[in-house]
PDB file of C-alpha atoms in Angstrom:
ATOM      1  CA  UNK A   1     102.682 179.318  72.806  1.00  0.00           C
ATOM      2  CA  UNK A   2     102.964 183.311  71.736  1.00  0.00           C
ATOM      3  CA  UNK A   3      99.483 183.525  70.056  1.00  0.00           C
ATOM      4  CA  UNK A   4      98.157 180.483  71.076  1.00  0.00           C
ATOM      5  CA  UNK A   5      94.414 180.295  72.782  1.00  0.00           C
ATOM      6  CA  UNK A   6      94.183 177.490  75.376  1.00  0.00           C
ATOM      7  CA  UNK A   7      91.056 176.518  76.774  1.00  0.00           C
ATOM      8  CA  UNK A   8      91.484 175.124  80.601  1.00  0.00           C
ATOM      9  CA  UNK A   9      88.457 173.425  82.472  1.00  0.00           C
ATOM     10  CA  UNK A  10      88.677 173.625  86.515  1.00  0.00           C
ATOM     11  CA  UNK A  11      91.420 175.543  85.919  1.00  0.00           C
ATOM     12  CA  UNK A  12      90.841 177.869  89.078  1.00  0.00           C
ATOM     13  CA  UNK A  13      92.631 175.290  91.685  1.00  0.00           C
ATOM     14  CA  UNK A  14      95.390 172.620  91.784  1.00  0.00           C
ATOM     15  CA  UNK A  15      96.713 171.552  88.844  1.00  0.00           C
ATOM     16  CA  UNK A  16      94.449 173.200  86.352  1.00  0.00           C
ATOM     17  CA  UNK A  17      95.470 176.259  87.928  1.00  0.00           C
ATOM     18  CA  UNK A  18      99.139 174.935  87.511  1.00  0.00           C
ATOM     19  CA  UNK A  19      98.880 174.613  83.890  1.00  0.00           C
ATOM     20  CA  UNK A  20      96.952 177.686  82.925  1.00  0.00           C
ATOM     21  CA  UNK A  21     100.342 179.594  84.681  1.00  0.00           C
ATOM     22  CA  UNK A  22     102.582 178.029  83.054  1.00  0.00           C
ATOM     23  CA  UNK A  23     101.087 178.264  79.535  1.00  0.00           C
ATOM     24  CA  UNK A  24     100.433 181.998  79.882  1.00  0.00           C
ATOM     25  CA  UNK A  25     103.736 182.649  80.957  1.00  0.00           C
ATOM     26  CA  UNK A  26     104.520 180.831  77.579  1.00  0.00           C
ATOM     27  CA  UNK A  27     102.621 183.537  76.114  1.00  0.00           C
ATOM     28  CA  UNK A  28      99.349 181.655  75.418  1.00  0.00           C
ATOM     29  CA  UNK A  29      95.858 183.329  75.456  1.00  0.00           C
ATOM     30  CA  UNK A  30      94.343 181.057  78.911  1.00  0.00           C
ATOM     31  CA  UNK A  31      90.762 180.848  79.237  1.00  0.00           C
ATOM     32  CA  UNK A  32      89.935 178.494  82.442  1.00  0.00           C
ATOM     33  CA  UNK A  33      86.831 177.766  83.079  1.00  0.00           C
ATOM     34  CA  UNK A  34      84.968 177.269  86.694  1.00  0.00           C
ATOM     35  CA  UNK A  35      81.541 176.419  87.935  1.00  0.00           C
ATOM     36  CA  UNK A  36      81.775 179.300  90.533  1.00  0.00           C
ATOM     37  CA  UNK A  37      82.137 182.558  89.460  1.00  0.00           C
ATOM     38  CA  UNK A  38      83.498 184.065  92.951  1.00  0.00           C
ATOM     39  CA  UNK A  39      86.502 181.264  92.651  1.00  0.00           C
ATOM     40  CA  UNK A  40      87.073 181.729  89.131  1.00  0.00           C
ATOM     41  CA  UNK A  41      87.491 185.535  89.539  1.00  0.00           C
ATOM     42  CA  UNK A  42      89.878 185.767  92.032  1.00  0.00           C
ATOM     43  CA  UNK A  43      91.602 182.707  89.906  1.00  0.00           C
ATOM     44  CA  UNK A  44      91.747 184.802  86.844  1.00  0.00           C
ATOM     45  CA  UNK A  45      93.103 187.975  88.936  1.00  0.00           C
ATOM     46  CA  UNK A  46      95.718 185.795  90.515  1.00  0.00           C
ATOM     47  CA  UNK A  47      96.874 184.386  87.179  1.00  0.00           C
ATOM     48  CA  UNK A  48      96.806 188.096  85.787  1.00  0.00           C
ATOM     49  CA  UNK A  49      99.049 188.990  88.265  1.00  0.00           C
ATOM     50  CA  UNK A  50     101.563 185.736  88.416  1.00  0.00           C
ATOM     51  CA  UNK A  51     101.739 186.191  83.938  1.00  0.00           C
ATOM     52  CA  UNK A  52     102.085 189.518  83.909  1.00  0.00           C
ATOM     53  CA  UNK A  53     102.398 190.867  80.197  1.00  0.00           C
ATOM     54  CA  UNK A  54     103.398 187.451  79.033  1.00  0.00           C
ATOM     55  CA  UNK A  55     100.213 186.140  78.173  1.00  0.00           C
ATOM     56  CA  UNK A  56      96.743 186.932  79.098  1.00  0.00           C
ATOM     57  CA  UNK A  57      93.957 185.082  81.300  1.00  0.00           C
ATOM     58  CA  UNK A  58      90.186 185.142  80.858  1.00  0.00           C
ATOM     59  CA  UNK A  59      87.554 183.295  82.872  1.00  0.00           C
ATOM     60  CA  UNK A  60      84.109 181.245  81.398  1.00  0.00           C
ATOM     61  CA  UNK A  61      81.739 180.009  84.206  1.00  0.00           C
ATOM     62  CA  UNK A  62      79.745 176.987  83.436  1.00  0.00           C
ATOM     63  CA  UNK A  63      79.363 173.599  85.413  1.00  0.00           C
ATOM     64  CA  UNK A  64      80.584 170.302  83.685  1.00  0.00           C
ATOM     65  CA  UNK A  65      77.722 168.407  85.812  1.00  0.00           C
ATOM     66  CA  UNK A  66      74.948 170.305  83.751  1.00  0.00           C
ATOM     67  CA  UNK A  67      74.680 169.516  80.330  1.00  0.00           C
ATOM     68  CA  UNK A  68      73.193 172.262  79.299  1.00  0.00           C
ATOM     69  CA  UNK A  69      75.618 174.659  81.113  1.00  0.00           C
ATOM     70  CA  UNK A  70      78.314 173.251  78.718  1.00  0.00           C
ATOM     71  CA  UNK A  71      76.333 173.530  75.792  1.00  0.00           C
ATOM     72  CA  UNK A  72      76.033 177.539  77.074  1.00  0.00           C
ATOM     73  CA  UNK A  73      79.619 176.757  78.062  1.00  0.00           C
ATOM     74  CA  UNK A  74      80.469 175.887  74.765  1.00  0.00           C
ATOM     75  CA  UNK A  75      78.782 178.700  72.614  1.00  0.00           C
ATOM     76  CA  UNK A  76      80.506 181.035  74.927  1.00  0.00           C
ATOM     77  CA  UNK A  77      83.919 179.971  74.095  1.00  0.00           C
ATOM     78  CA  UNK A  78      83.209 179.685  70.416  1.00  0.00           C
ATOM     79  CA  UNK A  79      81.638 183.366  70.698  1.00  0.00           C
ATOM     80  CA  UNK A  80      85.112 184.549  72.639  1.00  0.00           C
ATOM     81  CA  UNK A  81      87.353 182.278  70.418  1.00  0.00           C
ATOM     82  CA  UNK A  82      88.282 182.663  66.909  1.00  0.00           C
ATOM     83  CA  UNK A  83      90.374 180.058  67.067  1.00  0.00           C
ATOM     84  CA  UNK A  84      91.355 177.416  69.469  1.00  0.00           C
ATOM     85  CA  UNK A  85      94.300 175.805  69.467  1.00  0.00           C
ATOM     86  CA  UNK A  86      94.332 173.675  72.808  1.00  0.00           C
ATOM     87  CA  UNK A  87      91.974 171.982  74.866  1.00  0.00           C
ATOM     88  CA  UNK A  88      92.704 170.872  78.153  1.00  0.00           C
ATOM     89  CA  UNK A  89      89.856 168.485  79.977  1.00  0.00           C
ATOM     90  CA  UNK A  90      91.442 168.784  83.162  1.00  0.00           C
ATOM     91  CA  UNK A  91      88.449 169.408  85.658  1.00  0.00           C
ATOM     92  CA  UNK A  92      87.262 166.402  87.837  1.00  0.00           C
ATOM     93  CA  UNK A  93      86.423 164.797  91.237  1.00  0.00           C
ATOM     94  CA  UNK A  94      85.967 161.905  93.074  1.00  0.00           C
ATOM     95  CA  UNK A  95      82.751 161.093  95.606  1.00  0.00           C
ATOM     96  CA  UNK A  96      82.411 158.940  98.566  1.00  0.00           C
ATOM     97  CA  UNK A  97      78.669 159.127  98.509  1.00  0.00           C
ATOM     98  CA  UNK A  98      76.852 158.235  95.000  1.00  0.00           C
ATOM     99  CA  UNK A  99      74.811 161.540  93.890  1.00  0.00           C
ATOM    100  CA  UNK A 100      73.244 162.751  90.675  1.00  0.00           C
ATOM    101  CA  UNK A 101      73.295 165.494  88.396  1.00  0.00           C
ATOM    102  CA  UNK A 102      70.488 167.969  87.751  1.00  0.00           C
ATOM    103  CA  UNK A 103      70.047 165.790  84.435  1.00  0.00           C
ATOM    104  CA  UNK A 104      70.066 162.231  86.800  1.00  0.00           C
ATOM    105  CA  UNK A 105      73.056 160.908  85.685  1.00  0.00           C
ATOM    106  CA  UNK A 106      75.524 159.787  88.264  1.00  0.00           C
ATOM    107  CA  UNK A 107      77.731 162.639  89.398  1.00  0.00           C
ATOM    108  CA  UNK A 108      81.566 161.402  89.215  1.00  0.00           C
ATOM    109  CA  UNK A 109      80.207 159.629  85.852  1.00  0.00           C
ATOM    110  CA  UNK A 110      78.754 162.707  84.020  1.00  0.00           C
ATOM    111  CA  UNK A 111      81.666 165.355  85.740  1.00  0.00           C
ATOM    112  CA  UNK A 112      84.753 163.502  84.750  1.00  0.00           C
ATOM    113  CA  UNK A 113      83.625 162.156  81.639  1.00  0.00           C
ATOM    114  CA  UNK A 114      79.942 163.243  79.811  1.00  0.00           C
ATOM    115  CA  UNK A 115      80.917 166.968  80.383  1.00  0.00           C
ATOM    116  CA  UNK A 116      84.360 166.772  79.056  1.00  0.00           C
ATOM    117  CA  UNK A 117      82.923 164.423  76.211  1.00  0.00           C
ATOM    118  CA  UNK A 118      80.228 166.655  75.638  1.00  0.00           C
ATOM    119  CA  UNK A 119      82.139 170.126  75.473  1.00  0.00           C
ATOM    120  CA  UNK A 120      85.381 168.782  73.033  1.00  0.00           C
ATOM    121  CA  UNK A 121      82.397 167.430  70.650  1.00  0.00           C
ATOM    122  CA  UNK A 122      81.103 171.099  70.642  1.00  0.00           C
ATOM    123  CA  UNK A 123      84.714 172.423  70.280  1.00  0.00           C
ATOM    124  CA  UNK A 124      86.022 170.097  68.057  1.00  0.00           C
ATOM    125  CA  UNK A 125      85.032 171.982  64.913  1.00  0.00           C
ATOM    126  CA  UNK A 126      86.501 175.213  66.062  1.00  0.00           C
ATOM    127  CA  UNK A 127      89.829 172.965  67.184  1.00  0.00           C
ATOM    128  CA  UNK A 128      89.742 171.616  63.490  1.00  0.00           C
ATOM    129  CA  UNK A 129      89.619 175.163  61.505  1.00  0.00           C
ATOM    130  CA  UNK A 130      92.278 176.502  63.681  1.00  0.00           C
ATOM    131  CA  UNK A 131      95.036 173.678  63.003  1.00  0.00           C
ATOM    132  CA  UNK A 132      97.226 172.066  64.247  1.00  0.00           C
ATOM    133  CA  UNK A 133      95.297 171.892  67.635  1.00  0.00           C
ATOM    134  CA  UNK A 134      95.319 169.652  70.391  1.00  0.00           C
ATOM    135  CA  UNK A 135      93.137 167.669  72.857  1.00  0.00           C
ATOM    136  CA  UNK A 136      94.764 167.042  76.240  1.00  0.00           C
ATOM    137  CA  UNK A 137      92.280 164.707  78.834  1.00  0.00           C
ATOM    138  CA  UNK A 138      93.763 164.444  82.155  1.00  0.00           C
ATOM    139  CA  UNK A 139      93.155 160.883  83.560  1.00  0.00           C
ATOM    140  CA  UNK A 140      94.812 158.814  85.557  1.00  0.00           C
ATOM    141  CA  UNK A 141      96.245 155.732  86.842  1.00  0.00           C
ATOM    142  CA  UNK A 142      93.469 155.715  88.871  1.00  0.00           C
ATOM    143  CA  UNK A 143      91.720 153.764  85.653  1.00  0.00           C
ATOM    144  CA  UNK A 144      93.376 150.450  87.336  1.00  0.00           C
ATOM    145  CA  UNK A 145      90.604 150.195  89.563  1.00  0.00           C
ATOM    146  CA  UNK A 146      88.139 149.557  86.581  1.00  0.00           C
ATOM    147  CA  UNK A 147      89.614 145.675  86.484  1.00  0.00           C
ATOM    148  CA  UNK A 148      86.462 144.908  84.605  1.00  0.00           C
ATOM    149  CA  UNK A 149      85.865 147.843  82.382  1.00  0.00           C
ATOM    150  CA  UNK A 150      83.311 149.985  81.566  1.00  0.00           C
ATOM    151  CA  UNK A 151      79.951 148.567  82.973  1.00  0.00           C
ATOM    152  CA  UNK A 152      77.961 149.288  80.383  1.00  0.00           C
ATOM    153  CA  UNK A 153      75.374 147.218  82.346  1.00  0.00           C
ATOM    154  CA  UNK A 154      75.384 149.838  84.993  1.00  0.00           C
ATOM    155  CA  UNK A 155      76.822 153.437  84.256  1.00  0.00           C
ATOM    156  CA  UNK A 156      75.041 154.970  86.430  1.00  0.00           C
ATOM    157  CA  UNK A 157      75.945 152.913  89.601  1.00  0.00           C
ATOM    158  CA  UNK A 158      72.562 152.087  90.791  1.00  0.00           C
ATOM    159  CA  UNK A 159      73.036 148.578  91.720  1.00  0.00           C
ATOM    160  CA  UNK A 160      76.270 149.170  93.370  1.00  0.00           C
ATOM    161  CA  UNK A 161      78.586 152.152  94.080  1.00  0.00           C
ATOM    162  CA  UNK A 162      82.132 152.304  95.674  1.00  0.00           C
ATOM    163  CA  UNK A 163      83.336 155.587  95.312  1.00  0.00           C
ATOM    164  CA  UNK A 164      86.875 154.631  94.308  1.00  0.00           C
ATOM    165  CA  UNK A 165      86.322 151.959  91.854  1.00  0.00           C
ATOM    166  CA  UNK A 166      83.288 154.766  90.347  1.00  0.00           C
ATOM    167  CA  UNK A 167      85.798 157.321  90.202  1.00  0.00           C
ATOM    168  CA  UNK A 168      88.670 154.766  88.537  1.00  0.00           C
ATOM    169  CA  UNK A 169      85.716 154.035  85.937  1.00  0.00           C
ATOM    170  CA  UNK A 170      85.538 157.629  84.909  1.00  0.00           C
ATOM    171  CA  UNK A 171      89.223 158.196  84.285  1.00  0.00           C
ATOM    172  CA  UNK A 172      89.163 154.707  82.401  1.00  0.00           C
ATOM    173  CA  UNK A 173      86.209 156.493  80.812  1.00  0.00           C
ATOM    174  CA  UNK A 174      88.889 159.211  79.754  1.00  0.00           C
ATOM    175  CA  UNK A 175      91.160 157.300  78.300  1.00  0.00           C
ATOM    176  CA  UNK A 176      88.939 155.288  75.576  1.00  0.00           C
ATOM    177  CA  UNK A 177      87.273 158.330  74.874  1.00  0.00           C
ATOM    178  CA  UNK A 178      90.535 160.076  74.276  1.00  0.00           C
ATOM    179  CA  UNK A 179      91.451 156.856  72.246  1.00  0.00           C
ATOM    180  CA  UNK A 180      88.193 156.983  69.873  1.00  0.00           C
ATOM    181  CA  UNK A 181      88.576 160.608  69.523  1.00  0.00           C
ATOM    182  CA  UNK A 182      92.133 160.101  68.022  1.00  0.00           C
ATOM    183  CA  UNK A 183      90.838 157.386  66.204  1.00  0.00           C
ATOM    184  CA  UNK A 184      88.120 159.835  64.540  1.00  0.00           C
ATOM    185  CA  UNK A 185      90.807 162.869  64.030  1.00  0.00           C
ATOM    186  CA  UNK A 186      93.135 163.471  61.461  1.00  0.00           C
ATOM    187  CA  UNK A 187      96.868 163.337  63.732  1.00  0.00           C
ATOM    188  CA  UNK A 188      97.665 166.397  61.736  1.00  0.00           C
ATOM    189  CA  UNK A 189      94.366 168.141  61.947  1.00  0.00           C
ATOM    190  CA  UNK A 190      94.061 167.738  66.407  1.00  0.00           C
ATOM    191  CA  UNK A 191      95.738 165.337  68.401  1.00  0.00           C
ATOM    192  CA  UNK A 192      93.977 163.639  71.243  1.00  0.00           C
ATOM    193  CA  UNK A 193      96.162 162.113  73.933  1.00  0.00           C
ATOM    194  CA  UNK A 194      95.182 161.310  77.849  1.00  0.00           C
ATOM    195  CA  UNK A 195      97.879 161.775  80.695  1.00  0.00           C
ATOM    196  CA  UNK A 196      98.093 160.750  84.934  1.00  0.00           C
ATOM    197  CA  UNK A 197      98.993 164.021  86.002  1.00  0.00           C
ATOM    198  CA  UNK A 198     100.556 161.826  89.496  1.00  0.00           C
ATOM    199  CA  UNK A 199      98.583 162.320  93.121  1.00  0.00           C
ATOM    200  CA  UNK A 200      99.089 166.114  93.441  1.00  0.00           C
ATOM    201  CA  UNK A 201      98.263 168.297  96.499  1.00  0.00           C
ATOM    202  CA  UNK A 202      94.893 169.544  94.758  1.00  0.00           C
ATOM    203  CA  UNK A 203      91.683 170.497  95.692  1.00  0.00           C
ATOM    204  CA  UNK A 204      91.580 166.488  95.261  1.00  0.00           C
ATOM    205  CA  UNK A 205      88.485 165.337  97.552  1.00  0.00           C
ATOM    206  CA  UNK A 206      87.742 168.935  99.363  1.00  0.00           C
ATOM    207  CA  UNK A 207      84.257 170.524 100.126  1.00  0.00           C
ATOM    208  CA  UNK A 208      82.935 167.293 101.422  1.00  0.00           C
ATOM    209  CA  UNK A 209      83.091 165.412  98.378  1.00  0.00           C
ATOM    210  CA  UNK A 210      84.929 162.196 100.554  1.00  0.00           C
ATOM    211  CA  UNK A 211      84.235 161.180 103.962  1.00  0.00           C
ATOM    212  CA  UNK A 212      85.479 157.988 106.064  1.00  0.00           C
ATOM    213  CA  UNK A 213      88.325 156.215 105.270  1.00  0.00           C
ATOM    214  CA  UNK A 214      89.002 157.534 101.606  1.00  0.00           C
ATOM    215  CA  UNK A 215      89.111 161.628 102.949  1.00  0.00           C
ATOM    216  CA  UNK A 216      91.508 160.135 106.052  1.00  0.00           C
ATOM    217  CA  UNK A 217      93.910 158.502 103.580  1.00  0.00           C
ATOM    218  CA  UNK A 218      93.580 161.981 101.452  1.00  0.00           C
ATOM    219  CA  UNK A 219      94.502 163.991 104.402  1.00  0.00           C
ATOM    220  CA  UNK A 220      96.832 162.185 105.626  1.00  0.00           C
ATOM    221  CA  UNK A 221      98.715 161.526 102.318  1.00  0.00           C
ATOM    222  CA  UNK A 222      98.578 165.305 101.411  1.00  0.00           C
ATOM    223  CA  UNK A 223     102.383 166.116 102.755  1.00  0.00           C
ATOM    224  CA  UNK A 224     103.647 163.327 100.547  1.00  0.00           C
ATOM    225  CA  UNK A 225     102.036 164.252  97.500  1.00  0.00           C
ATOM    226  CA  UNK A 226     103.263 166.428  94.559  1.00  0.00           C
ATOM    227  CA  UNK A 227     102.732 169.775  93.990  1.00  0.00           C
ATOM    228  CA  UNK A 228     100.092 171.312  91.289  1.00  0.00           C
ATOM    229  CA  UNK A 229     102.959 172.912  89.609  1.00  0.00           C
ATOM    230  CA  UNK A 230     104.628 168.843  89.332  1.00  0.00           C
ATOM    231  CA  UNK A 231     101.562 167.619  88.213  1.00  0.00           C
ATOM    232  CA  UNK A 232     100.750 169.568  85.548  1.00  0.00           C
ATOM    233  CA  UNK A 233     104.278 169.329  84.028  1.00  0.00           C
ATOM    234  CA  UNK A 234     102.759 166.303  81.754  1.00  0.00           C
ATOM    235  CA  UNK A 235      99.537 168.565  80.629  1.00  0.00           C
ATOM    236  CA  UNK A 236     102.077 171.282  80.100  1.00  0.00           C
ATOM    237  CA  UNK A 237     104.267 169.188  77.598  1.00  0.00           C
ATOM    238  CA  UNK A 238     101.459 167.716  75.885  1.00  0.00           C
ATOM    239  CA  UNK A 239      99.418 171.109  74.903  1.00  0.00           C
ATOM    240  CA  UNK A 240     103.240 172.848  73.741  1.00  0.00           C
ATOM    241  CA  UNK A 241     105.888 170.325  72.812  1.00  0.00           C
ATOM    242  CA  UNK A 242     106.744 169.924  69.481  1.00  0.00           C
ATOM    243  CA  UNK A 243     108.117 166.325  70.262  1.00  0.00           C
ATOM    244  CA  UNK A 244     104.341 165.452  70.370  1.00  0.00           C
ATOM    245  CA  UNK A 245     102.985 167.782  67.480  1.00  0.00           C
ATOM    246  CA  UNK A 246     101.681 164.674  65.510  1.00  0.00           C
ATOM    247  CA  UNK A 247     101.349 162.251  68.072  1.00  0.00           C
ATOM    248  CA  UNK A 248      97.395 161.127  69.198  1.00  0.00           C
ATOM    249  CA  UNK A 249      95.896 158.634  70.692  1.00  0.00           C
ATOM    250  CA  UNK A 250      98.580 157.641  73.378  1.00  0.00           C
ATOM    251  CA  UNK A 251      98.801 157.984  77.339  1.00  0.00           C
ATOM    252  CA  UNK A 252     101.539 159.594  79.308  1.00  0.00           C
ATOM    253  CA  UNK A 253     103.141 159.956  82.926  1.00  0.00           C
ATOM    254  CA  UNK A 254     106.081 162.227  83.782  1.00  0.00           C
ATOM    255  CA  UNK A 255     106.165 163.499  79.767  1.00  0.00           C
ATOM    256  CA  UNK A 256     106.625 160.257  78.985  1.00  0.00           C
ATOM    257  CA  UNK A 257     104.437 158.090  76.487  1.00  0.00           C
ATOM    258  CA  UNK A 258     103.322 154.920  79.328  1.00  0.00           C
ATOM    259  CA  UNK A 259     100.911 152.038  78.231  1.00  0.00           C
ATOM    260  CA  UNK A 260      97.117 151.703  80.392  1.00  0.00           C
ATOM    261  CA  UNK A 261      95.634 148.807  81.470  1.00  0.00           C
ATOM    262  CA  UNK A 262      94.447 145.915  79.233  1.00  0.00           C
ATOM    263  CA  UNK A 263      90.911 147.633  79.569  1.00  0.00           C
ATOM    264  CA  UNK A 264      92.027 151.159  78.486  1.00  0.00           C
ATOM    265  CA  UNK A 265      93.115 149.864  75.383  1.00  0.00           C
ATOM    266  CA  UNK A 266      89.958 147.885  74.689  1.00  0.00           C
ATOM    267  CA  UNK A 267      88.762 149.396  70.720  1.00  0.00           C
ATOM    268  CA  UNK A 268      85.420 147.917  71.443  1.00  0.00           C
ATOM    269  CA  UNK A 269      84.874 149.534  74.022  1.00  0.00           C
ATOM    270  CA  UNK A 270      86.166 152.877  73.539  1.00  0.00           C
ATOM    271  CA  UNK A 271      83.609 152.911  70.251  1.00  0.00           C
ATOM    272  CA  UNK A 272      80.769 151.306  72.431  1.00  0.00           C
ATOM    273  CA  UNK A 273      81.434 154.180  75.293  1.00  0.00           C
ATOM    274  CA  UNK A 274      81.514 156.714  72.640  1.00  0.00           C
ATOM    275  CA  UNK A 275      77.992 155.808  71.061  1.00  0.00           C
ATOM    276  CA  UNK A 276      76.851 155.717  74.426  1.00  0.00           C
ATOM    277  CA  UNK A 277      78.163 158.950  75.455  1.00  0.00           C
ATOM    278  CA  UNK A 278      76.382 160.499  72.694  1.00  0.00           C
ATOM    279  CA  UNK A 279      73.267 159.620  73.460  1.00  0.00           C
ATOM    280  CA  UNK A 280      73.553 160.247  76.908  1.00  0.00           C
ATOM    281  CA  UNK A 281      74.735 163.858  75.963  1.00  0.00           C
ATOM    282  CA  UNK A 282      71.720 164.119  73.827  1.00  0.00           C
ATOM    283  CA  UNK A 283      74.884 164.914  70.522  1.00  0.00           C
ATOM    284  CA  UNK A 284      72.485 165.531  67.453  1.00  0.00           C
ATOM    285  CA  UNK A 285      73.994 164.909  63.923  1.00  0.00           C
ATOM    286  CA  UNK A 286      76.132 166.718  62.367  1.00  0.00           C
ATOM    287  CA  UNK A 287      77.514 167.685  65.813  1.00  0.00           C
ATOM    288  CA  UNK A 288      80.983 166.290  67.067  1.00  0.00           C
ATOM    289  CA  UNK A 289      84.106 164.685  65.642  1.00  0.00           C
TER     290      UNK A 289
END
């Protein structure tokens, strides 16, 4: 990765924090990006210190819930960025209680998937001049709670919300966007390919964002889970392998290439969710893969 600018979201905790060590020790250029500027400093000072002269870290603060902070987001890395040679969507979170963005778009919805949509359609052109580049979308298995898809009927969970079905939704929501992107990129231009990082001793459900039985079964699963260094093994191999230099458009566990659910490998539906998403994002034309 010696010359190589990688582009991190949440990657001040867990296992975005995880990946951005191990690709600057690889001798990457790491800019992780947080939506708190406190935690993402002392991130980027503890990274500084852990890669040493290997690589270098920098920090860009902007919150995936607010479209246009990733729009600012977005013009910052381009400013900062001559080239960009990986993106890693790795930021996310799950909710027990259904809340909303400043924009009024349901918050596990717009967080796990419109932001991440969003900013790679911003980046993408910047991805394509400095090729070969990649896309890496962290989802998860998680999408098997979305039995019955995307519900295009009702993004936004009004009518009904469970917080882990919501949550499964969005990472199904990764996957068929990951899918369409690939679809829409030249394999030897960027690749595009979605990973389940495995349950990971993370920041996974913290600051309040679960209560009840869902943050018990967290806590209480914590010892058992992996650690942020295991987990990000699979983002790790997909942003610097060569095995995968021209693969796109697949889904992998434990560096290996798996196959979703029925649902996340629904064509329809990852073109429906991406004309969708574009609207919802406000993308004008000319803008995006």
């Amino acid at each position: 990765m010696q010359g190589k600018t990688v582009v991190v979201t949440g990657g001040n905790s867990g296992i975005g924090l995880a990946t951005a060590a191990a690709l600057g020790a690889m001798g990457a250029r790491v800019l992780i990006t947080a939506r708190n500027q406190a935690r993402g400093e002392a991130a980027r000072a503890a990274l500084a210190q852990q890669i040493g002269a290997s690589g270098s870290v920098e920090l860009a603060v902007f919150d995936l819930g607010d479209l246009s902070s990733v729009r600012a987001g977005a013009a910052e890395i381009l400013e900062r960025c001559p080239t960009l040679d990986v993106l890693i969507n790795n930021a996310g979170l799950i909710l027990t209680t259904r809340a909303e963005t400043v924009d009024g778009y349901e918050a596990t919805f717009a967080i796990n998937h419109l932001g991440p949509f969003l900013l790679t359609n911003l980046l993408v052109e910047r991805l394509k001049t400095s090729a070969p580049a990649r896309v890496v979308n962290v989802a998860s298995t998680a999408h098997n709670q979305a039995r019955r898809g995307i519900p295009f009927d009702d993004l936004q969970s009004v009518t009904h919300y469970a917080g882990m079905r919501v949550y499964g939704e969005s990472k199904l929501a990764n996957i068929l966007f990951t899918n369409e992107l690939a679809r829409r990129l030249d394999p030897a231009s960027v690749t595009a390919n979605s990973l389940h990082p495995g349950t990971v001793r993370t920041g996974y459900g913290a600051d309040g964002d679960t209560t009840g039985l869902l943050a018990i079964g967290i806590k209480i699963g914590q010892p058992l889970f992996a650690s942020p260094e295991k987990g990000a093994r699979t983002s790790v191999y997909l942003a610097s392998s060569p095995e995968v230099a021209s693969v796109s458009g697949r889904y992998f566990a434990k560096c290996k290439e798996k196959t979703p659910k029925r649902q996340a490998r629904d064509t329809a539906a990852a073109q429906r969710l991406w004309s969708v998403s574009a609207e919802l994002v406000g993308l004008a034309a000319g803008e995006g893969a």
